[in-house]
PDB file of C-alpha atoms in Angstrom:
ATOM      1  CA  ALA A   1      18.025  35.846 -42.139  1.00 45.00           C
ATOM      2  CA  SER A   2      17.150  32.156 -41.944  1.00 51.00           C
ATOM      3  CA  GLY A   3      20.766  31.413 -41.028  1.00 50.00           C
ATOM      4  CA  LEU A   4      20.655  33.894 -38.156  1.00 47.00           C
ATOM      5  CA  GLU A   5      17.417  32.365 -36.863  1.00 48.00           C
ATOM      6  CA  LYS A   6      19.066  28.937 -36.706  1.00 49.00           C
ATOM      7  CA  LEU A   7      21.852  30.410 -34.552  1.00 52.00           C
ATOM      8  CA  SER A   8      19.426  31.838 -31.978  1.00 73.00           C
ATOM      9  CA  VAL A   9      19.816  28.968 -29.490  1.00 90.00           C
ATOM     10  CA  VAL A  10      23.022  26.926 -29.334  1.00 91.00           C
ATOM     11  CA  LEU A  11      23.726  24.138 -26.865  1.00 93.00           C
ATOM     12  CA  GLY A  12      26.648  25.086 -24.609  1.00 90.00           C
ATOM     13  CA  ARG A  13      26.238  28.816 -25.168  1.00 94.00           C
ATOM     14  CA  PRO A  14      24.161  30.418 -22.381  1.00 95.00           C
ATOM     15  CA  LEU A  15      21.172  32.630 -23.196  1.00 94.00           C
ATOM     16  CA  LYS A  16      20.162  35.616 -21.134  1.00 95.00           C
ATOM     17  CA  MET A  17      17.321  34.581 -18.858  1.00 95.00           C
ATOM     18  CA  MET A  18      13.764  35.841 -19.190  1.00 96.00           C
ATOM     19  CA  LEU A  19      12.877  38.092 -16.240  1.00 95.00           C
ATOM     20  CA  ALA A  20       9.714  39.103 -14.410  1.00 94.00           C
ATOM     21  CA  GLN A  21       8.090  42.373 -13.416  1.00 94.00           C
ATOM     22  CA  VAL A  22       6.442  42.914 -10.038  1.00 93.00           C
ATOM     23  CA  ALA A  23       2.682  42.260 -10.096  1.00 93.00           C
ATOM     24  CA  GLY A  24       0.468  44.970  -8.626  1.00 89.00           C
ATOM     25  CA  SER A  25      -2.153  42.417  -7.588  1.00 92.00           C
ATOM     26  CA  ILE A  26      -3.713  39.122  -8.629  1.00 95.00           C
ATOM     27  CA  GLU A  27      -6.712  41.001 -10.021  1.00 95.00           C
ATOM     28  CA  GLU A  28      -4.486  43.167 -12.233  1.00 93.00           C
ATOM     29  CA  ALA A  29      -2.646  40.107 -13.570  1.00 94.00           C
ATOM     30  CA  VAL A  30      -5.895  38.323 -14.461  1.00 95.00           C
ATOM     31  CA  GLU A  31      -7.272  41.475 -16.070  1.00 93.00           C
ATOM     32  CA  GLU A  32      -4.068  41.829 -18.112  1.00 90.00           C
ATOM     33  CA  MET A  33      -3.667  38.189 -19.238  1.00 93.00           C
ATOM     34  CA  GLY A  34      -7.033  36.477 -18.751  1.00 92.00           C
ATOM     35  CA  SER A  35      -6.020  32.989 -17.648  1.00 95.00           C
ATOM     36  CA  VAL A  36      -2.617  32.870 -15.955  1.00 97.00           C
ATOM     37  CA  ALA A  37      -0.137  30.053 -15.349  1.00 97.00           C
ATOM     38  CA  VAL A  38       0.547  30.063 -11.597  1.00 97.00           C
ATOM     39  CA  GLU A  39       3.795  28.631 -10.183  1.00 95.00           C
ATOM     40  CA  TRP A  40       5.453  28.830  -6.779  1.00 94.00           C
ATOM     41  CA  LYS A  41       8.226  31.432  -6.648  1.00 93.00           C
ATOM     42  CA  PHE A  42      11.192  29.857  -4.902  1.00 87.00           C
ATOM     43  CA  ASP A  43      13.644  31.774  -2.723  1.00 82.00           C
ATOM     44  CA  GLY A  44      16.596  30.254  -4.479  1.00 87.00           C
ATOM     45  CA  ALA A  45      19.156  30.869  -7.209  1.00 90.00           C
ATOM     46  CA  ARG A  46      18.297  30.849 -10.905  1.00 94.00           C
ATOM     47  CA  VAL A  47      20.150  28.329 -13.077  1.00 96.00           C
ATOM     48  CA  GLN A  48      20.258  27.520 -16.779  1.00 98.00           C
ATOM     49  CA  ILE A  49      21.250  23.936 -17.484  1.00 98.00           C
ATOM     50  CA  HIS A  50      22.713  22.670 -20.762  1.00 98.00           C
ATOM     51  CA  LYS A  51      22.637  18.866 -21.128  1.00 97.00           C
ATOM     52  CA  ASP A  52      24.433  17.184 -24.034  1.00 96.00           C
ATOM     53  CA  SER A  53      24.255  13.407 -23.540  1.00 94.00           C
ATOM     54  CA  ASP A  54      26.385  12.814 -20.387  1.00 93.00           C
ATOM     55  CA  LYS A  55      27.825  16.333 -20.315  1.00 96.00           C
ATOM     56  CA  VAL A  56      26.035  18.847 -18.081  1.00 97.00           C
ATOM     57  CA  ILE A  57      26.906  22.554 -17.773  1.00 97.00           C
ATOM     58  CA  ILE A  58      25.197  24.817 -15.235  1.00 96.00           C
ATOM     59  CA  TYR A  59      25.133  28.593 -15.626  1.00 96.00           C
ATOM     60  CA  SER A  60      24.161  31.127 -12.960  1.00 93.00           C
ATOM     61  CA  ARG A  61      21.803  34.064 -13.482  1.00 92.00           C
ATOM     62  CA  LYS A  62      24.882  36.095 -14.495  1.00 91.00           C
ATOM     63  CA  LEU A  63      25.723  33.334 -17.026  1.00 94.00           C
ATOM     64  CA  GLU A  64      28.805  32.214 -15.079  1.00 92.00           C
ATOM     65  CA  ASN A  65      29.721  28.537 -15.324  1.00 93.00           C
ATOM     66  CA  VAL A  66      29.064  27.142 -11.808  1.00 91.00           C
ATOM     67  CA  THR A  67      29.039  23.445 -12.749  1.00 92.00           C
ATOM     68  CA  LEU A  68      31.976  22.378 -10.554  1.00 89.00           C
ATOM     69  CA  SER A  69      30.378  23.901  -7.440  1.00 86.00           C
ATOM     70  CA  LEU A  70      27.090  21.994  -7.896  1.00 90.00           C
ATOM     71  CA  PRO A  71      27.879  18.260  -8.327  1.00 89.00           C
ATOM     72  CA  ASP A  72      24.597  17.223  -6.683  1.00 89.00           C
ATOM     73  CA  VAL A  73      22.607  19.239  -9.237  1.00 93.00           C
ATOM     74  CA  VAL A  74      24.614  17.670 -12.085  1.00 94.00           C
ATOM     75  CA  THR A  75      23.769  14.213 -10.704  1.00 93.00           C
ATOM     76  CA  ALA A  76      20.070  15.120 -10.457  1.00 94.00           C
ATOM     77  CA  VAL A  77      20.012  16.250 -14.093  1.00 96.00           C
ATOM     78  CA  LYS A  78      21.777  13.097 -15.333  1.00 96.00           C
ATOM     79  CA  SER A  79      19.378  10.825 -13.451  1.00 94.00           C
ATOM     80  CA  SER A  80      16.110  12.706 -13.965  1.00 95.00           C
ATOM     81  CA  VAL A  81      16.270  14.293 -17.448  1.00 96.00           C
ATOM     82  CA  THR A  82      15.599  11.741 -20.198  1.00 95.00           C
ATOM     83  CA  ALA A  83      16.273  14.088 -23.128  1.00 96.00           C
ATOM     84  CA  LYS A  84      19.507  13.457 -25.062  1.00 96.00           C
ATOM     85  CA  SER A  85      20.124  17.206 -25.278  1.00 97.00           C
ATOM     86  CA  ALA A  86      18.267  20.088 -23.682  1.00 97.00           C
ATOM     87  CA  ILE A  87      18.526  23.608 -22.272  1.00 98.00           C
ATOM     88  CA  LEU A  88      16.526  23.942 -19.069  1.00 98.00           C
ATOM     89  CA  ASP A  89      15.570  26.920 -16.905  1.00 97.00           C
ATOM     90  CA  GLY A  90      14.986  26.596 -13.194  1.00 96.00           C
ATOM     91  CA  GLU A  91      15.830  27.447  -9.623  1.00 94.00           C
ATOM     92  CA  VAL A  92      17.939  25.667  -7.020  1.00 92.00           C
ATOM     93  CA  VAL A  93      16.824  25.867  -3.401  1.00 88.00           C
ATOM     94  CA  ALA A  94      18.752  25.032  -0.239  1.00 84.00           C
ATOM     95  CA  VAL A  95      16.586  23.086   2.229  1.00 80.00           C
ATOM     96  CA  GLY A  96      17.414  22.694   5.913  1.00 75.00           C
ATOM     97  CA  LYS A  97      16.896  19.686   8.192  1.00 75.00           C
ATOM     98  CA  ASP A  98      13.453  21.070   9.069  1.00 75.00           C
ATOM     99  CA  ASN A  99      12.501  20.822   5.355  1.00 74.00           C
ATOM    100  CA  ARG A 100      12.211  24.609   5.193  1.00 79.00           C
ATOM    101  CA  PRO A 101      14.071  26.739   2.624  1.00 78.00           C
ATOM    102  CA  MET A 102      17.379  28.085   3.916  1.00 75.00           C
ATOM    103  CA  ALA A 103      18.536  31.694   3.553  1.00 71.00           C
ATOM    104  CA  PHE A 104      19.705  32.823   0.127  1.00 72.00           C
ATOM    105  CA  GLN A 105      23.226  33.442   1.553  1.00 73.00           C
ATOM    106  CA  GLU A 106      23.576  29.670   2.069  1.00 72.00           C
ATOM    107  CA  ILE A 107      22.982  29.088  -1.641  1.00 76.00           C
ATOM    108  CA  LEU A 108      25.623  31.711  -2.462  1.00 74.00           C
ATOM    109  CA  ARG A 109      28.091  29.752  -0.310  1.00 71.00           C
ATOM    110  CA  ARG A 110      27.522  26.741  -2.558  1.00 71.00           C
ATOM    111  CA  PHE A 111      27.850  28.721  -5.786  1.00 71.00           C
ATOM    112  CA  ARG A 112      31.128  30.303  -4.693  1.00 70.00           C
ATOM    113  CA  ARG A 113      32.660  27.196  -3.187  1.00 63.00           C
ATOM    114  CA  LYS A 114      35.905  26.151  -4.898  1.00 63.00           C
ATOM    115  CA  TYR A 115      37.257  23.672  -2.319  1.00 58.00           C
ATOM    116  CA  GLU A 116      35.774  20.930  -0.117  1.00 58.00           C
ATOM    117  CA  ILE A 117      32.750  20.930  -2.414  1.00 65.00           C
ATOM    118  CA  SER A 118      31.471  17.468  -1.472  1.00 63.00           C
ATOM    119  CA  ALA A 119      31.473  18.285   2.258  1.00 57.00           C
ATOM    120  CA  THR A 120      29.624  21.550   1.628  1.00 61.00           C
ATOM    121  CA  ALA A 121      27.121  19.721  -0.574  1.00 59.00           C
ATOM    122  CA  LEU A 122      26.257  17.453   2.359  1.00 63.00           C
ATOM    123  CA  GLU A 123      25.986  20.450   4.686  1.00 69.00           C
ATOM    124  CA  ILE A 124      23.901  22.531   2.265  1.00 75.00           C
ATOM    125  CA  PRO A 125      22.093  20.197  -0.183  1.00 80.00           C
ATOM    126  CA  LEU A 126      20.498  21.923  -3.165  1.00 85.00           C
ATOM    127  CA  TYR A 127      17.225  20.863  -4.761  1.00 89.00           C
ATOM    128  CA  LEU A 128      16.459  21.585  -8.391  1.00 93.00           C
ATOM    129  CA  ASN A 129      13.095  23.011  -9.487  1.00 94.00           C
ATOM    130  CA  LEU A 130      12.815  23.184 -13.277  1.00 96.00           C
ATOM    131  CA  PHE A 131      10.083  25.370 -14.759  1.00 96.00           C
ATOM    132  CA  ASP A 132      11.004  25.879 -18.427  1.00 97.00           C
ATOM    133  CA  ILE A 133      12.731  24.280 -21.408  1.00 98.00           C
ATOM    134  CA  LEU A 134      14.319  26.315 -24.212  1.00 97.00           C
ATOM    135  CA  TYR A 135      15.860  23.645 -26.435  1.00 97.00           C
ATOM    136  CA  LEU A 136      15.335  19.941 -27.031  1.00 97.00           C
ATOM    137  CA  ASN A 137      17.314  17.482 -29.161  1.00 96.00           C
ATOM    138  CA  GLY A 138      18.587  20.025 -31.681  1.00 93.00           C
ATOM    139  CA  LYS A 139      15.515  22.283 -31.835  1.00 95.00           C
ATOM    140  CA  SER A 140      14.903  25.683 -30.224  1.00 96.00           C
ATOM    141  CA  LEU A 141      11.645  25.901 -28.271  1.00 97.00           C
ATOM    142  CA  ILE A 142      11.719  29.609 -27.329  1.00 96.00           C
ATOM    143  CA  ASP A 143       9.142  30.519 -29.999  1.00 96.00           C
ATOM    144  CA  LEU A 144       6.611  28.020 -28.644  1.00 97.00           C
ATOM    145  CA  PRO A 145       3.980  29.243 -26.157  1.00 98.00           C
ATOM    146  CA  LEU A 146       4.676  28.593 -22.468  1.00 97.00           C
ATOM    147  CA  ILE A 147       1.836  26.069 -22.213  1.00 96.00           C
ATOM    148  CA  GLN A 148       3.483  23.897 -24.910  1.00 98.00           C
ATOM    149  CA  ARG A 149       6.959  24.255 -23.417  1.00 98.00           C
ATOM    150  CA  ARG A 150       5.603  23.096 -20.060  1.00 97.00           C
ATOM    151  CA  LYS A 151       4.079  19.966 -21.636  1.00 96.00           C
ATOM    152  CA  ILE A 152       7.428  19.128 -23.251  1.00 97.00           C
ATOM    153  CA  LEU A 153       9.258  19.758 -19.958  1.00 97.00           C
ATOM    154  CA  VAL A 154       6.956  17.343 -18.113  1.00 96.00           C
ATOM    155  CA  GLU A 155       7.591  14.670 -20.767  1.00 96.00           C
ATOM    156  CA  VAL A 156      11.407  14.783 -20.461  1.00 96.00           C
ATOM    157  CA  CYS A 157      11.875  15.381 -16.703  1.00 94.00           C
ATOM    158  CA  ALA A 158      11.082  13.274 -13.655  1.00 91.00           C
ATOM    159  CA  MET A 159       8.717  14.777 -11.096  1.00 90.00           C
ATOM    160  CA  ASP A 160      11.426  15.063  -8.416  1.00 89.00           C
ATOM    161  CA  ILE A 161      13.134  17.963 -10.239  1.00 89.00           C
ATOM    162  CA  LEU A 162      10.049  19.687 -11.658  1.00 88.00           C
ATOM    163  CA  ALA A 163       8.823  22.889 -10.049  1.00 84.00           C
ATOM    164  CA  LYS A 164       5.567  22.688  -8.106  1.00 77.00           C
ATOM    165  CA  THR A 165       2.648  21.833 -10.415  1.00 79.00           C
ATOM    166  CA  GLN A 166       1.688  24.683 -12.703  1.00 91.00           C
ATOM    167  CA  VAL A 167      -2.000  25.654 -12.509  1.00 95.00           C
ATOM    168  CA  ILE A 168      -3.701  27.600 -15.313  1.00 96.00           C
ATOM    169  CA  THR A 169      -6.713  29.571 -14.094  1.00 97.00           C
ATOM    170  CA  ASP A 170      -8.502  32.923 -14.174  1.00 96.00           C
ATOM    171  CA  ASN A 171     -10.009  32.369 -10.722  1.00 96.00           C
ATOM    172  CA  VAL A 172      -8.635  34.999  -8.322  1.00 96.00           C
ATOM    173  CA  SER A 173      -9.450  32.959  -5.205  1.00 96.00           C
ATOM    174  CA  VAL A 174      -7.663  29.869  -6.589  1.00 97.00           C
ATOM    175  CA  ILE A 175      -4.574  31.961  -7.335  1.00 97.00           C
ATOM    176  CA  ASP A 176      -4.715  33.514  -3.863  1.00 97.00           C
ATOM    177  CA  SER A 177      -4.909  30.032  -2.305  1.00 97.00           C
ATOM    178  CA  ILE A 178      -1.807  28.865  -4.231  1.00 96.00           C
ATOM    179  CA  TYR A 179      -0.036  32.079  -3.183  1.00 96.00           C
ATOM    180  CA  LYS A 180      -0.806  31.439   0.504  1.00 95.00           C
ATOM    181  CA  ASP A 181       0.328  27.801   0.196  1.00 94.00           C
ATOM    182  CA  ALA A 182       3.677  28.929  -1.252  1.00 93.00           C
ATOM    183  CA  LEU A 183       4.212  31.426   1.579  1.00 93.00           C
ATOM    184  CA  ALA A 184       3.241  28.829   4.195  1.00 92.00           C
ATOM    185  CA  ALA A 185       5.874  26.462   2.756  1.00 88.00           C
ATOM    186  CA  GLY A 186       8.503  29.162   3.268  1.00 88.00           C
ATOM    187  CA  HIS A 187       8.818  30.354  -0.325  1.00 89.00           C
ATOM    188  CA  GLU A 188       8.698  33.891  -1.741  1.00 90.00           C
ATOM    189  CA  GLY A 189       5.268  33.877  -3.370  1.00 94.00           C
ATOM    190  CA  VAL A 190       4.095  32.986  -6.878  1.00 96.00           C
ATOM    191  CA  MET A 191       4.900  33.628 -10.513  1.00 96.00           C
ATOM    192  CA  LEU A 192       1.994  34.592 -12.757  1.00 97.00           C
ATOM    193  CA  LYS A 193       2.793  33.869 -16.406  1.00 97.00           C
ATOM    194  CA  ASN A 194       0.989  34.353 -19.692  1.00 97.00           C
ATOM    195  CA  PRO A 195       0.279  30.788 -20.955  1.00 97.00           C
ATOM    196  CA  ASP A 196       0.598  31.943 -24.584  1.00 97.00           C
ATOM    197  CA  SER A 197       3.900  33.816 -24.149  1.00 96.00           C
ATOM    198  CA  PHE A 198       7.147  32.970 -25.935  1.00 96.00           C
ATOM    199  CA  TYR A 199      10.479  32.848 -24.085  1.00 97.00           C
ATOM    200  CA  ALA A 200      12.118  36.268 -24.476  1.00 95.00           C
ATOM    201  CA  PRO A 201      15.821  36.033 -23.414  1.00 94.00           C
ATOM    202  CA  GLY A 202      16.951  38.967 -21.288  1.00 92.00           C
ATOM    203  CA  LYS A 203      13.563  40.673 -21.408  1.00 90.00           C
ATOM    204  CA  ARG A 204      11.664  41.871 -18.338  1.00 90.00           C
ATOM    205  CA  GLY A 205       8.083  42.208 -19.553  1.00 87.00           C
ATOM    206  CA  LYS A 206       4.458  41.802 -18.541  1.00 92.00           C
ATOM    207  CA  ASN A 207       4.288  38.174 -19.657  1.00 96.00           C
ATOM    208  CA  TRP A 208       5.980  37.061 -16.423  1.00 97.00           C
ATOM    209  CA  LEU A 209       4.878  38.692 -13.176  1.00 96.00           C
ATOM    210  CA  LYS A 210       6.093  37.968  -9.639  1.00 95.00           C
ATOM    211  CA  LEU A 211       3.822  38.338  -6.632  1.00 95.00           C
ATOM    212  CA  LYS A 212       5.330  38.427  -3.145  1.00 91.00           C
ATOM    213  CA  PRO A 213       4.654  40.281   0.126  1.00 88.00           C
ATOM    214  CA  ILE A 214       5.803  43.887   0.300  1.00 75.00           C
ATOM    215  CA  MET A 215       8.527  44.124   2.926  1.00 60.00           C
ATOM    216  CA  GLU A 216       8.361  46.832   5.550  1.00 58.00           C
ATOM    217  CA  THR A 217      11.359  49.124   6.022  1.00 65.00           C
ATOM    218  CA  LEU A 218      13.795  47.633   8.533  1.00 73.00           C
ATOM    219  CA  ASP A 219      16.686  49.108  10.532  1.00 80.00           C
ATOM    220  CA  LEU A 220      19.482  46.534  10.378  1.00 83.00           C
ATOM    221  CA  ILE A 221      23.120  46.181  11.399  1.00 89.00           C
ATOM    222  CA  VAL A 222      25.591  44.900   8.802  1.00 86.00           C
ATOM    223  CA  ILE A 223      27.501  41.987  10.384  1.00 85.00           C
ATOM    224  CA  GLY A 224      29.458  40.768   7.374  1.00 84.00           C
ATOM    225  CA  GLY A 225      29.876  40.802   3.622  1.00 81.00           C
ATOM    226  CA  GLU A 226      31.355  38.971   0.656  1.00 77.00           C
ATOM    227  CA  TRP A 227      33.627  40.327  -2.052  1.00 79.00           C
ATOM    228  CA  GLY A 228      32.252  40.577  -5.570  1.00 70.00           C
ATOM    229  CA  GLU A 229      33.688  38.710  -8.536  1.00 66.00           C
ATOM    230  CA  GLY A 230      35.316  39.716 -11.829  1.00 66.00           C
ATOM    231  CA  ARG A 231      35.320  43.467 -12.379  1.00 67.00           C
ATOM    232  CA  ARG A 232      33.656  43.923  -8.966  1.00 69.00           C
ATOM    233  CA  ALA A 233      36.374  42.014  -7.101  1.00 74.00           C
ATOM    234  CA  ASN A 234      37.404  45.173  -5.208  1.00 77.00           C
ATOM    235  CA  PHE A 235      33.848  45.855  -3.992  1.00 77.00           C
ATOM    236  CA  ILE A 236      31.697  44.109  -1.396  1.00 80.00           C
ATOM    237  CA  GLY A 237      28.997  42.464  -3.476  1.00 69.00           C
ATOM    238  CA  SER A 238      26.562  41.194  -0.846  1.00 74.00           C
ATOM    239  CA  TYR A 239      25.928  41.964   2.807  1.00 78.00           C
ATOM    240  CA  LEU A 240      24.817  39.915   5.806  1.00 80.00           C
TER     241      LEU A 240
END
């Protein structure tokens, strides 16, 4: 059993990402957890980054290796992560010339780009927002509480690639203020996390909750689409 535990997290082998449930309300989240760790929820693409000295591998939410499509993110990790080896969890966001987040489809263009990558990187620059660390210098951190993982993350990463400051509070009005700030900046809302929770790969539980506005039903016209990948190559995977 001890041998299996040591194999739980291996550098260069992607882990399934921890997922969030939808929060009913701020009040419900506080009632459920007590104090909550509040973070901005970015309208971007989830990434898991494995750094081994000068080697950096980036995996998508589906655990596909997207390193070659994201040279600017690789550069950011090399320059702003001081740890010799680490596995990091975060989100990349495309930001337009008006400093507002760009549509999610623009990020997909970057992820799927195979040619003229440098030109596309200039056209659609991606900014990294790290919010968790799962492994550091040979040791798994997934069984540490979130509050400790965050402290370690802050110690090994420069501020320019860290997600917006995490606030731990049980004050509903403070959480609501952070939520409104995130929306005003053009992001999706906030994440409400249990400060004492471990990192549960692949699990969608009550320890991570996402709070964002409920969208009204819209009548829309499909103007385009993109083919899926792998086994879904014969199906349209996303629509414009």
